[in-house]
Tab-separated table of C-alpha atoms and ligand atoms in Angstrom:
chain	number	residue	atom	x	y	z
A	138	MET	CA	125.292	106.593	96.690
A	139	GLU	CA	121.824	105.313	97.483
A	140	LYS	CA	123.281	102.193	99.085
A	141	ILE	CA	125.654	104.261	101.193
A	142	THR	CA	122.926	106.700	102.242
A	143	SER	CA	120.683	103.822	103.236
A	144	LEU	CA	123.434	101.994	105.153
A	145	ALA	CA	124.361	105.261	106.866
A	146	LYS	CA	120.816	105.650	108.114
A	147	ARG	CA	120.222	102.005	108.979
A	148	ARG	CA	123.385	101.725	111.057
A	149	GLY	CA	123.238	105.158	112.681
A	150	PHE	CA	125.988	106.988	110.827
A	151	VAL	CA	123.958	109.869	109.388
A	152	PHE	CA	120.303	110.891	109.674
A	153	GLN	CA	118.392	113.531	107.797
A	154	SER	CA	118.069	116.657	109.918
A	155	SER	CA	114.582	117.218	111.405
A	156	GLU	CA	113.319	114.120	109.634
A	157	ILE	CA	109.961	114.059	111.429
A	158	TYR	CA	109.166	117.434	109.817
A	159	GLY	CA	110.082	116.229	106.352
A	160	GLY	CA	113.782	116.996	106.688
A	161	GLN	CA	115.841	120.168	106.380
A	162	ASN	CA	117.694	120.619	103.098
A	163	GLY	CA	121.446	120.926	103.399
A	164	ALA	CA	121.649	119.743	107.019
A	165	TRP	CA	122.382	116.291	108.443
A	166	ASP	CA	122.704	114.736	111.887
A	167	TYR	CA	125.510	112.372	112.825
A	168	GLY	CA	124.335	109.322	114.768
A	169	PRO	CA	126.292	107.162	117.234
A	170	LEU	CA	128.578	105.553	114.626
A	171	GLY	CA	128.772	108.704	112.515
A	172	ILE	CA	130.005	110.956	115.305
A	173	GLU	CA	132.662	108.379	116.234
A	174	LEU	CA	133.824	108.196	112.616
A	175	LYS	CA	133.792	111.991	112.242
A	176	ASN	CA	135.717	112.450	115.500
A	177	ARG	CA	138.342	109.921	114.422
A	178	ILE	CA	138.804	111.579	111.020
A	179	ALA	CA	139.137	114.927	112.764
A	180	GLY	CA	141.544	113.355	115.277
A	181	ALA	CA	143.732	111.902	112.526
A	182	TRP	CA	143.949	115.292	110.798
A	183	TRP	CA	144.595	117.133	114.067
A	184	LYS	CA	147.380	114.722	114.989
A	185	GLU	CA	148.876	115.040	111.515
A	186	MET	CA	148.913	118.823	111.745
A	187	THR	CA	149.620	119.705	115.356
A	188	GLN	CA	151.285	116.655	116.906
A	189	LEU	CA	153.535	115.610	114.041
A	190	ASN	CA	154.553	119.143	113.053
A	191	ASP	CA	156.496	121.189	115.608
A	192	ASP	CA	155.718	124.376	113.693
A	193	ILE	CA	151.903	124.099	113.643
A	194	VAL	CA	149.629	125.070	116.521
A	195	GLY	CA	145.875	124.840	116.938
A	196	LEU	CA	143.097	127.383	117.303
A	197	ASP	CA	139.347	127.357	117.856
A	198	ALA	CA	137.963	130.727	116.794
A	199	ALA	CA	134.336	131.858	117.091
A	200	ILE	CA	131.886	131.252	114.266
A	201	LEU	CA	130.500	134.777	114.639
A	202	MET	CA	133.059	137.362	113.615
A	203	HIS	CA	132.985	141.138	113.243
A	204	PRO	CA	131.136	141.837	109.956
A	205	ARG	CA	134.071	143.926	108.686
A	206	THR	CA	136.003	140.634	108.525
A	207	TRP	CA	133.888	139.569	105.569
A	208	GLU	CA	134.210	142.897	103.808
A	209	ALA	CA	137.974	142.671	104.187
A	210	SER	CA	138.114	139.046	103.058
A	211	GLY	CA	136.159	139.902	99.915
A	212	HIS	CA	133.301	137.533	100.749
A	213	VAL	CA	130.632	140.276	100.893
A	214	GLU	CA	131.548	141.326	97.367
A	215	ASN	CA	132.758	138.127	95.724
A	216	PHE	CA	131.402	135.041	97.452
A	217	THR	CA	128.582	134.544	94.992
A	218	ASP	CA	127.162	131.860	92.741
A	219	PRO	CA	125.246	132.594	89.536
A	220	LEU	CA	121.591	131.637	89.997
A	221	VAL	CA	118.662	131.043	87.638
A	222	ASP	CA	115.074	130.035	88.396
A	223	CYS	CA	112.531	128.284	86.231
A	224	LYS	CA	109.415	130.440	85.986
A	225	LYS	CA	107.291	127.361	85.309
A	226	CYS	CA	108.369	124.533	87.644
A	227	LYS	CA	110.127	126.883	90.115
A	228	ALA	CA	113.285	124.734	90.131
A	229	ARG	CA	116.443	126.657	91.037
A	230	PHE	CA	119.817	126.030	89.422
A	231	ARG	CA	123.391	127.179	89.653
A	232	ALA	CA	123.821	128.689	86.215
A	233	ASP	CA	127.311	127.175	85.876
A	234	MET	CA	125.914	123.690	86.500
A	235	ILE	CA	123.337	123.456	83.725
A	236	PRO	CA	124.101	122.788	80.045
A	237	GLU	CA	125.253	125.910	78.214
A	238	GLU	CA	122.613	125.494	75.515
A	239	ASN	CA	119.858	125.638	78.162
A	240	LEU	CA	121.353	128.764	79.624
A	241	ALA	CA	121.684	130.388	76.216
A	242	ALA	CA	118.097	129.490	75.244
A	243	LYS	CA	116.827	130.294	78.781
A	244	LYS	CA	115.202	126.851	78.793
A	245	CYS	CA	114.718	124.864	82.003
A	246	PRO	CA	116.696	121.568	81.822
A	247	GLU	CA	113.922	119.828	83.772
A	248	CYS	CA	110.591	121.000	82.347
A	249	GLY	CA	111.553	123.130	79.338
A	250	GLY	CA	109.953	126.212	80.945
A	251	GLU	CA	111.443	129.701	80.719
A	252	LEU	CA	114.440	130.553	82.899
A	253	THR	CA	114.984	133.924	84.597
A	254	ASP	CA	118.065	136.052	83.869
A	255	THR	CA	121.173	134.939	85.708
A	256	ARG	CA	121.717	136.854	88.922
A	257	LYS	CA	124.430	136.766	91.559
A	258	PHE	CA	123.569	135.162	94.837
A	259	ASN	CA	125.769	135.619	97.931
A	260	LEU	CA	126.325	132.328	99.750
A	261	MET	CA	126.816	133.795	103.196
A	262	PHE	CA	124.080	133.315	105.769
A	263	LYS	CA	123.179	136.682	107.176
A	264	THR	CA	121.404	137.293	110.457
A	265	HIS	CA	121.171	139.967	113.147
A	266	ILE	CA	122.882	140.207	116.470
A	267	GLY	CA	121.172	142.005	119.336
A	268	PRO	CA	117.533	143.047	119.652
A	269	ALA	CA	117.425	145.570	116.769
A	270	GLU	CA	117.156	144.191	113.259
A	271	ASP	CA	118.808	147.077	111.419
A	272	THR	CA	121.799	147.284	109.103
A	273	ALA	CA	124.103	147.997	112.033
A	274	SER	CA	123.252	144.631	113.582
A	275	ILE	CA	124.030	142.427	110.550
A	276	ILE	CA	126.247	139.456	111.298
A	277	TYR	CA	127.295	136.481	109.159
A	278	LEU	CA	127.777	132.808	109.850
A	279	ARG	CA	131.354	132.176	108.709
A	280	PRO	CA	131.593	130.589	105.248
A	281	GLU	CA	135.158	129.389	105.918
A	282	THR	CA	137.129	128.898	109.124
A	283	ALA	CA	140.258	130.509	107.637
A	284	GLN	CA	139.444	134.112	108.580
A	285	GLY	CA	139.382	133.236	112.294
A	286	ILE	CA	143.016	132.195	111.864
A	287	TYR	CA	144.082	135.340	109.995
A	288	VAL	CA	142.667	137.738	112.555
A	289	ASN	CA	144.456	135.800	115.323
A	290	TYR	CA	147.805	135.308	113.635
A	291	LYS	CA	149.532	138.113	115.550
A	292	ASN	CA	148.055	136.927	118.870
A	293	ILE	CA	149.529	133.510	118.253
A	294	ILE	CA	152.951	134.864	117.283
A	295	GLN	CA	153.000	136.827	120.530
A	296	SER	CA	151.539	134.229	122.877
A	297	ASN	CA	153.367	131.208	121.466
A	298	ARG	CA	156.568	132.814	120.144
A	299	MET	CA	156.015	131.397	116.658
A	300	LYS	CA	158.480	132.217	113.933
A	301	ILE	CA	157.857	132.151	110.216
A	302	PRO	CA	157.437	129.663	108.643
A	303	PHE	CA	154.687	128.318	110.893
A	304	GLY	CA	151.107	127.140	110.650
A	305	ILE	CA	147.797	127.404	112.496
A	306	ALA	CA	145.273	124.581	112.277
A	307	GLN	CA	141.577	124.728	113.006
A	308	ILE	CA	138.561	122.440	112.756
A	309	GLY	CA	135.103	123.925	112.888
A	310	LYS	CA	131.708	124.574	111.403
A	311	ALA	CA	131.193	126.683	108.317
A	312	PHE	CA	127.955	127.683	106.628
A	313	ARG	CA	127.036	128.353	103.017
A	314	ASN	CA	123.631	128.976	101.556
A	315	GLU	CA	124.221	126.444	98.794
A	316	ILE	CA	121.771	126.471	95.893
A	317	VAL	CA	122.237	122.783	95.093
A	318	THR	CA	122.636	120.371	98.004
A	319	LYS	CA	122.229	116.926	96.484
A	320	ASN	CA	124.546	113.900	96.902
A	321	PHE	CA	123.924	113.221	100.590
A	322	ILE	CA	126.491	115.005	102.798
A	323	PHE	CA	128.729	116.056	99.894
A	324	ARG	CA	127.555	119.663	99.632
A	325	THR	CA	125.559	120.950	102.558
A	326	CYS	CA	124.655	124.327	104.008
A	327	GLU	CA	126.103	123.477	107.418
A	328	PHE	CA	129.389	121.566	107.303
A	329	GLU	CA	132.759	121.290	108.967
A	330	GLN	CA	136.169	122.215	107.667
A	331	MET	CA	139.692	121.229	108.677
A	332	GLU	CA	141.883	124.131	107.617
A	333	MET	CA	145.549	124.866	108.106
A	334	GLN	CA	147.101	128.200	107.194
A	335	PHE	CA	150.865	128.178	106.778
A	336	PHE	CA	152.577	131.581	107.009
A	337	VAL	CA	155.695	131.933	104.880
A	338	LYS	CA	158.110	134.556	103.663
A	339	PRO	CA	157.155	136.043	100.277
A	340	GLY	CA	159.292	134.398	97.623
A	341	SER	CA	159.297	131.031	99.419
A	342	ASP	CA	155.578	130.523	98.745
A	343	ASP	CA	155.922	128.415	95.586
A	344	GLU	CA	158.244	126.012	97.373
A	345	TRP	CA	155.923	125.704	100.380
A	346	PHE	CA	152.928	125.302	98.107
A	347	ASN	CA	154.579	122.262	96.485
A	348	GLU	CA	155.657	120.939	99.862
A	349	TRP	CA	152.068	121.065	101.205
A	350	LYS	CA	150.741	119.407	98.094
A	351	LYS	CA	153.127	116.521	98.732
A	352	ARG	CA	152.248	116.286	102.416
A	353	ARG	CA	148.502	116.256	101.848
A	354	TRP	CA	148.789	113.528	99.226
A	355	ALA	CA	150.939	111.404	101.551
A	356	TYR	CA	148.401	111.917	104.342
A	357	TYR	CA	145.584	110.237	102.407
A	358	ASP	CA	147.906	107.393	101.500
A	359	ARG	CA	148.653	106.806	105.192
A	360	LEU	CA	144.919	106.879	105.971
A	361	GLY	CA	144.597	103.836	103.728
A	362	VAL	CA	142.463	105.545	101.063
A	363	LYS	CA	142.408	103.916	97.588
A	364	MET	CA	145.017	106.097	95.928
A	365	ASP	CA	143.745	105.349	92.428
A	366	HIS	CA	140.545	107.117	93.531
A	367	LEU	CA	142.438	110.363	94.138
A	368	ARG	CA	143.809	112.831	91.628
A	369	TRP	CA	144.938	116.448	91.392
A	370	HIS	CA	143.005	119.137	89.608
A	371	GLN	CA	144.627	122.520	89.051
A	372	HIS	CA	142.286	125.513	88.932
A	373	ASP	CA	142.483	127.440	85.712
A	374	LYS	CA	142.331	131.207	85.717
A	375	ASP	CA	138.537	131.532	85.694
A	376	GLU	CA	138.151	128.959	88.482
A	377	LEU	CA	140.599	130.603	90.904
A	378	ALA	CA	139.076	132.160	94.022
A	379	HIS	CA	139.488	135.916	94.331
A	380	TYR	CA	142.372	135.472	96.786
A	381	ALA	CA	144.349	132.745	95.045
A	382	LYS	CA	147.547	132.857	93.019
A	383	ASP	CA	147.489	129.104	92.448
A	384	ALA	CA	145.178	126.328	93.630
A	385	TYR	CA	144.981	122.574	93.324
A	386	ASP	CA	142.128	120.369	94.444
A	387	ILE	CA	142.562	116.829	95.569
A	388	GLN	CA	139.611	115.147	93.898
A	389	TYR	CA	138.109	111.823	94.932
A	390	LEU	CA	136.205	109.450	92.671
A	391	PHE	CA	132.835	109.581	94.469
A	392	PRO	CA	129.919	107.453	93.134
A	393	MET	CA	128.744	110.546	91.193
A	394	GLY	CA	132.195	111.099	89.659
A	395	TRP	CA	135.400	113.005	90.408
A	396	ARG	CA	134.731	115.762	92.924
A	397	GLU	CA	136.760	118.091	95.136
A	398	LEU	CA	137.764	116.717	98.517
A	399	GLU	CA	140.325	119.254	99.633
A	400	GLY	CA	141.990	122.370	98.280
A	401	VAL	CA	145.593	123.510	98.558
A	402	HIS	CA	145.762	127.242	97.866
A	403	ASN	CA	148.426	129.885	97.582
A	404	ARG	CA	146.449	132.817	99.041
A	405	THR	CA	149.418	135.196	98.737
A	406	ASN	CA	149.347	138.122	101.185
A	407	TYR	CA	145.817	139.013	100.043
A	408	ASP	CA	143.954	138.335	103.291
A	409	LEU	CA	146.449	139.913	105.670
A	410	THR	CA	146.851	142.950	103.410
A	411	ARG	CA	143.100	143.421	103.319
A	412	HIS	CA	142.809	143.015	107.097
A	413	THR	CA	145.521	145.663	107.479
A	414	GLN	CA	143.473	148.025	105.297
A	415	PHE	CA	140.135	147.327	106.927
A	416	SER	CA	141.204	147.129	110.585
A	417	GLY	CA	143.934	149.757	110.498
A	418	LYS	CA	146.144	147.310	112.440
A	419	ASP	CA	149.641	146.458	111.278
A	420	MET	CA	149.634	142.820	110.177
A	421	GLN	CA	153.313	142.747	109.224
A	422	TYR	CA	155.612	140.117	110.600
A	423	ILE	CA	158.791	141.401	112.226
A	424	ASP	CA	161.662	139.018	111.629
A	425	GLN	CA	163.801	139.465	114.727
A	426	ASP	CA	166.396	137.016	113.437
A	427	ASN	CA	166.902	139.109	110.320
A	428	ASN	CA	167.447	142.743	111.356
A	429	ASN	CA	163.770	143.218	112.155
A	430	GLU	CA	162.848	142.841	108.515
A	431	ARG	CA	159.135	143.530	108.067
A	432	TYR	CA	156.759	141.925	105.615
A	433	ILE	CA	153.228	140.656	105.232
A	434	PRO	CA	153.536	136.880	105.041
A	435	TYR	CA	152.185	134.793	102.203
A	436	ILE	CA	149.765	132.056	103.175
A	437	ILE	CA	149.613	128.499	101.930
A	438	GLU	CA	146.265	127.020	102.869
A	439	THR	CA	145.215	123.390	103.040
A	440	SER	CA	141.434	123.281	103.285
A	441	ALA	CA	139.581	119.991	103.657
A	442	GLY	CA	135.926	119.363	104.360
A	443	LEU	CA	135.575	117.200	107.459
A	444	THR	CA	132.030	116.142	106.630
A	445	ARG	CA	133.076	115.617	103.006
A	446	ASN	CA	135.926	113.449	104.304
A	447	VAL	CA	133.343	111.395	106.211
A	448	LEU	CA	131.516	110.773	102.935
A	449	MET	CA	134.771	109.965	101.157
A	450	ILE	CA	135.798	107.478	103.863
A	451	LEU	CA	132.347	105.839	103.756
A	452	CYS	CA	132.472	105.521	99.946
A	453	ASP	CA	136.061	104.328	100.036
A	454	ALA	CA	135.354	101.698	102.689
A	455	TYR	CA	132.103	100.374	101.212
A	456	ASP	CA	132.326	96.907	99.700
A	457	GLU	CA	129.992	94.052	98.840
A	458	GLU	CA	131.633	90.677	98.790
A	459	GLN	CA	130.471	87.211	97.879
A	460	VAL	CA	131.449	84.901	100.714
A	461	ALA	CA	129.456	81.736	99.885
A	462	ASP	CA	127.615	80.115	97.014
A	463	LYS	CA	124.414	78.722	98.496
A	464	GLY	CA	122.055	80.743	96.378
A	465	ASN	CA	120.611	82.866	99.190
A	466	ASP	CA	121.059	86.334	100.747
A	467	ASP	CA	123.729	85.058	103.114
A	468	ASP	CA	126.086	84.518	100.189
A	469	TRP	CA	126.905	88.212	100.263
A	470	ARG	CA	128.161	90.486	102.929
A	471	THR	CA	128.340	94.269	103.049
A	472	VAL	CA	131.539	95.399	104.667
A	473	LEU	CA	133.004	98.784	105.507
A	474	ARG	CA	136.755	98.406	105.241
A	475	PHE	CA	137.703	101.329	107.480
A	476	HIS	CA	141.265	101.686	108.601
A	477	PRO	CA	141.149	100.371	112.208
A	478	SER	CA	142.248	103.765	113.538
A	479	LEU	CA	139.141	105.348	111.953
A	480	ALA	CA	136.579	102.605	112.624
A	481	PRO	CA	133.818	103.742	115.036
A	482	VAL	CA	134.133	100.438	116.923
A	483	THR	CA	137.580	98.838	117.051
A	484	VAL	CA	136.663	95.548	118.655
A	485	ALA	CA	133.389	93.761	119.329
A	486	VAL	CA	133.189	91.089	121.997
A	487	LEU	CA	130.741	88.268	121.313
A	488	PRO	CA	129.937	85.335	123.586
A	489	LEU	CA	129.154	82.225	121.534
A	490	MET	CA	126.237	81.514	123.906
A	491	LYS	CA	124.546	83.639	126.536
A	492	LYS	CA	124.522	80.734	128.992
A	493	ASP	CA	127.097	78.731	130.955
A	494	GLY	CA	128.992	81.818	132.092
A	495	LEU	CA	130.147	82.772	128.567
A	496	ALA	CA	128.291	86.110	128.623
A	497	GLU	CA	129.875	87.046	131.967
A	498	LEU	CA	133.326	86.091	130.729
A	499	ALA	CA	132.803	88.131	127.547
A	500	GLN	CA	131.649	91.133	129.580
A	501	ASP	CA	134.797	90.882	131.704
A	502	ILE	CA	136.933	90.861	128.574
A	503	ARG	CA	135.077	93.839	127.167
A	504	ARG	CA	135.594	95.745	130.432
A	505	GLU	CA	139.336	95.232	130.088
A	506	LEU	CA	139.487	96.155	126.394
A	507	LYS	CA	137.403	99.300	126.940
A	508	GLU	CA	140.314	101.052	128.608
A	509	ASP	CA	142.231	101.001	125.328
A	510	PHE	CA	139.731	100.577	122.497
A	511	ALA	CA	136.256	101.553	121.354
A	512	THR	CA	134.279	98.369	121.996
A	513	ASP	CA	130.897	96.871	121.351
A	514	TYR	CA	129.185	93.872	122.900
A	515	ASP	CA	126.623	91.725	121.125
A	516	GLN	CA	125.031	88.510	122.327
A	517	ALA	CA	121.883	88.524	120.166
A	518	GLY	CA	121.424	85.955	117.395
A	519	ALA	CA	123.574	83.471	115.535
A	520	ILE	CA	127.309	84.175	115.574
A	521	GLY	CA	127.462	84.444	111.758
A	522	ARG	CA	124.773	87.138	111.810
A	523	ARG	CA	126.634	89.007	114.512
A	524	TYR	CA	129.824	88.987	112.447
A	525	ARG	CA	127.865	90.397	109.515
A	526	ARG	CA	126.458	93.177	111.670
A	527	GLN	CA	129.970	94.139	112.744
A	528	ASP	CA	131.252	93.932	109.139
A	529	GLU	CA	128.549	96.348	108.097
A	530	ALA	CA	129.531	98.767	110.853
A	531	GLY	CA	133.183	98.465	109.795
A	532	THR	CA	134.428	96.860	113.030
A	533	PRO	CA	137.872	95.478	112.144
A	534	PHE	CA	138.143	92.894	114.956
A	535	CYS	CA	135.749	90.573	116.748
A	536	VAL	CA	136.634	88.593	119.854
A	537	THR	CA	134.535	85.494	120.387
A	538	VAL	CA	134.318	83.806	123.739
A	539	ASP	CA	133.448	80.078	123.659
A	540	TYR	CA	133.645	76.986	125.852
A	541	GLN	CA	137.344	76.569	125.173
A	542	SER	CA	137.887	80.071	126.570
A	543	LYS	CA	136.696	78.793	129.951
A	544	GLU	CA	139.145	75.930	129.788
A	545	ASP	CA	142.343	77.570	128.571
A	546	ASN	CA	141.797	81.344	128.697
A	547	THR	CA	142.066	81.785	124.935
A	548	VAL	CA	139.593	83.559	122.661
A	549	THR	CA	138.939	83.675	118.924
A	550	LEU	CA	140.138	86.813	117.187
A	551	ARG	CA	138.322	87.324	113.896
A	552	PHE	CA	139.544	89.741	111.231
A	553	ARG	CA	136.929	91.709	109.299
A	554	ASP	CA	138.757	91.902	105.974
A	555	SER	CA	139.984	88.337	105.557
A	556	MET	CA	137.392	86.761	107.897
A	557	GLU	CA	140.334	84.724	109.183
A	558	GLN	CA	140.060	83.497	112.782
A	559	ILE	CA	142.948	82.764	115.120
A	560	ARG	CA	143.197	81.709	118.734
A	561	VAL	CA	144.815	84.244	121.094
A	562	PRO	CA	145.503	84.015	124.848
A	563	LYS	CA	143.219	86.445	126.639
A	564	GLN	CA	146.080	88.261	128.343
A	565	GLU	CA	147.750	88.969	124.987
A	566	LEU	CA	144.681	90.522	123.355
A	567	THR	CA	145.442	94.186	124.016
A	568	ALA	CA	149.014	93.969	122.745
A	569	ARG	CA	147.955	91.936	119.730
A	570	LEU	CA	145.212	94.400	118.780
A	571	ARG	CA	147.610	97.338	119.143
A	572	GLN	CA	150.051	95.616	116.832
A	573	GLU	CA	147.342	94.762	114.288
A	574	ILE	CA	146.166	98.387	114.203
A	575	LYS	CA	149.693	99.700	113.760
A	576	GLU	CA	150.580	97.251	111.026
A	577	TYR	CA	147.224	97.286	109.236
A	578	LYS	CA	147.386	97.006	105.467
A	579	ARG	CA	144.250	97.084	103.397
A	580	ILE	CA	143.869	93.923	101.360
A	581	LYS	CA	140.982	95.035	99.121
B	285	LIG	N1	139.186	128.447	103.034
B	285	LIG	C1	139.123	128.002	101.678
B	285	LIG	C2	137.876	127.333	101.359
B	285	LIG	O1	136.926	127.362	102.117
B	285	LIG	P1	136.711	125.906	99.528
B	285	LIG	O2	137.301	125.214	98.337
B	285	LIG	O3	135.548	126.801	99.316
B	285	LIG	O4	137.913	126.691	100.163
B	285	LIG	C3	137.298	123.950	101.122
B	285	LIG	O5	136.330	124.818	100.607
B	285	LIG	C4	136.723	122.575	101.374
B	285	LIG	O6	135.574	122.677	102.201
B	285	LIG	C5	136.249	121.872	100.112
B	285	LIG	O7	137.301	121.184	99.481
B	285	LIG	C6	135.208	120.913	100.666
B	285	LIG	O8	135.832	119.744	101.136
B	285	LIG	C7	134.630	121.685	101.837
B	285	LIG	N2	133.357	122.310	101.471
B	285	LIG	C8	133.172	123.489	100.836
B	285	LIG	N3	131.868	123.755	100.687
B	285	LIG	C9	131.193	122.725	101.234
B	285	LIG	C10	129.819	122.404	101.404
B	285	LIG	N4	128.865	123.234	100.995
B	285	LIG	N5	129.491	121.256	102.007
B	285	LIG	C11	130.455	120.405	102.459
B	285	LIG	N6	131.771	120.658	102.350
B	285	LIG	C12	132.151	121.800	101.741
């Protein structure tokens, strides 16, 4: 993880938030390559949900919601972690994350000092809206994006004539006052989620739950993720969230071990029933194709962390490879083997020399490629070094312009993974790159 954190900073993927002030725990900034990667991961998910499924539409709800939302959802009452403090070294722990014997003996796992009693700590960030800071002005930063979907589900049925079964997808920020925020961007206080809520008829929920498990697994396979680094974990009774009838996590083998990447949950009709009670509004679906049958739909949720997906993709892509045997640093390269559709830069254009018109020719080629691909241009240093820089940024293709290019209008196309180089006519570059992206298969 240290290597990935350091590469992420060095190459402008992720920076510590407010670094000049010593950093802000639980918050990170996405640099030029990081925002491109994050946007592409979000784009792949959005396409998967809304473009490839006729029965799923999108939504972008506000982060600030009426505070009754969180009473109805059960978050005010139940969204808590058990917390203990060390009276001596002042370290703070999630009680369920320290060894049981320490908890039983009230002994700090770090300094051996005395621990406080376990108390419940609500993870929602609370603030005030308006000029008066009284109880009537309390407002929360949403701890999940899902509730914005539930409170809009009837609007969407009416405005978009959706019929059950159908889904609503949303990507957005969520906030949790996490007690433990280590492991880089894995668990943070400010993060992004990609959530899809699928509304189904009660009784068909088990079938849809299994269907969405299958679809989410297939999605990661298509993204080119190492499938032997993914596994399912079913929640047992004491792990289930207050709203869930059944829940499975897709776990990824991160450098610190198997951890949750995404959850697939059967939330039953819990949320919509509670919103009916708390808002007084009828949240039933009226099935006009079935004698106006009325029911509160069940909800199958797929809930993935976008920022956690960024970390997963970085870990999954990271590789160190020996490429020579000369006994120096150049023997090794660090390479990010991103799927080309996720890579922040798709193609880098490199003139072999700055002089003799090669730089101008390379710039012309870049101008053309820009229309279709995310490009970079680099003319600084030896060509081998430049390839290494692109490997480290995960750029799948490099186009090198040399003296022969001036003669016969061909360029060198270099592949990141195999380091193979082929000669391609300039006018065929765009089509060739499109084909390579479409047919990409990870070799390592
Ligand atoms: N709406 C259901 C829900 O929020 P969750 O299991 O609490 O369920 C879903 O969260 C996903 O959101 C997780 O699988 C994880 O990827 C991401 N996530 C949750 N808390 C996070 C945090 N503090 N930092 C980064 N990602 C987080």
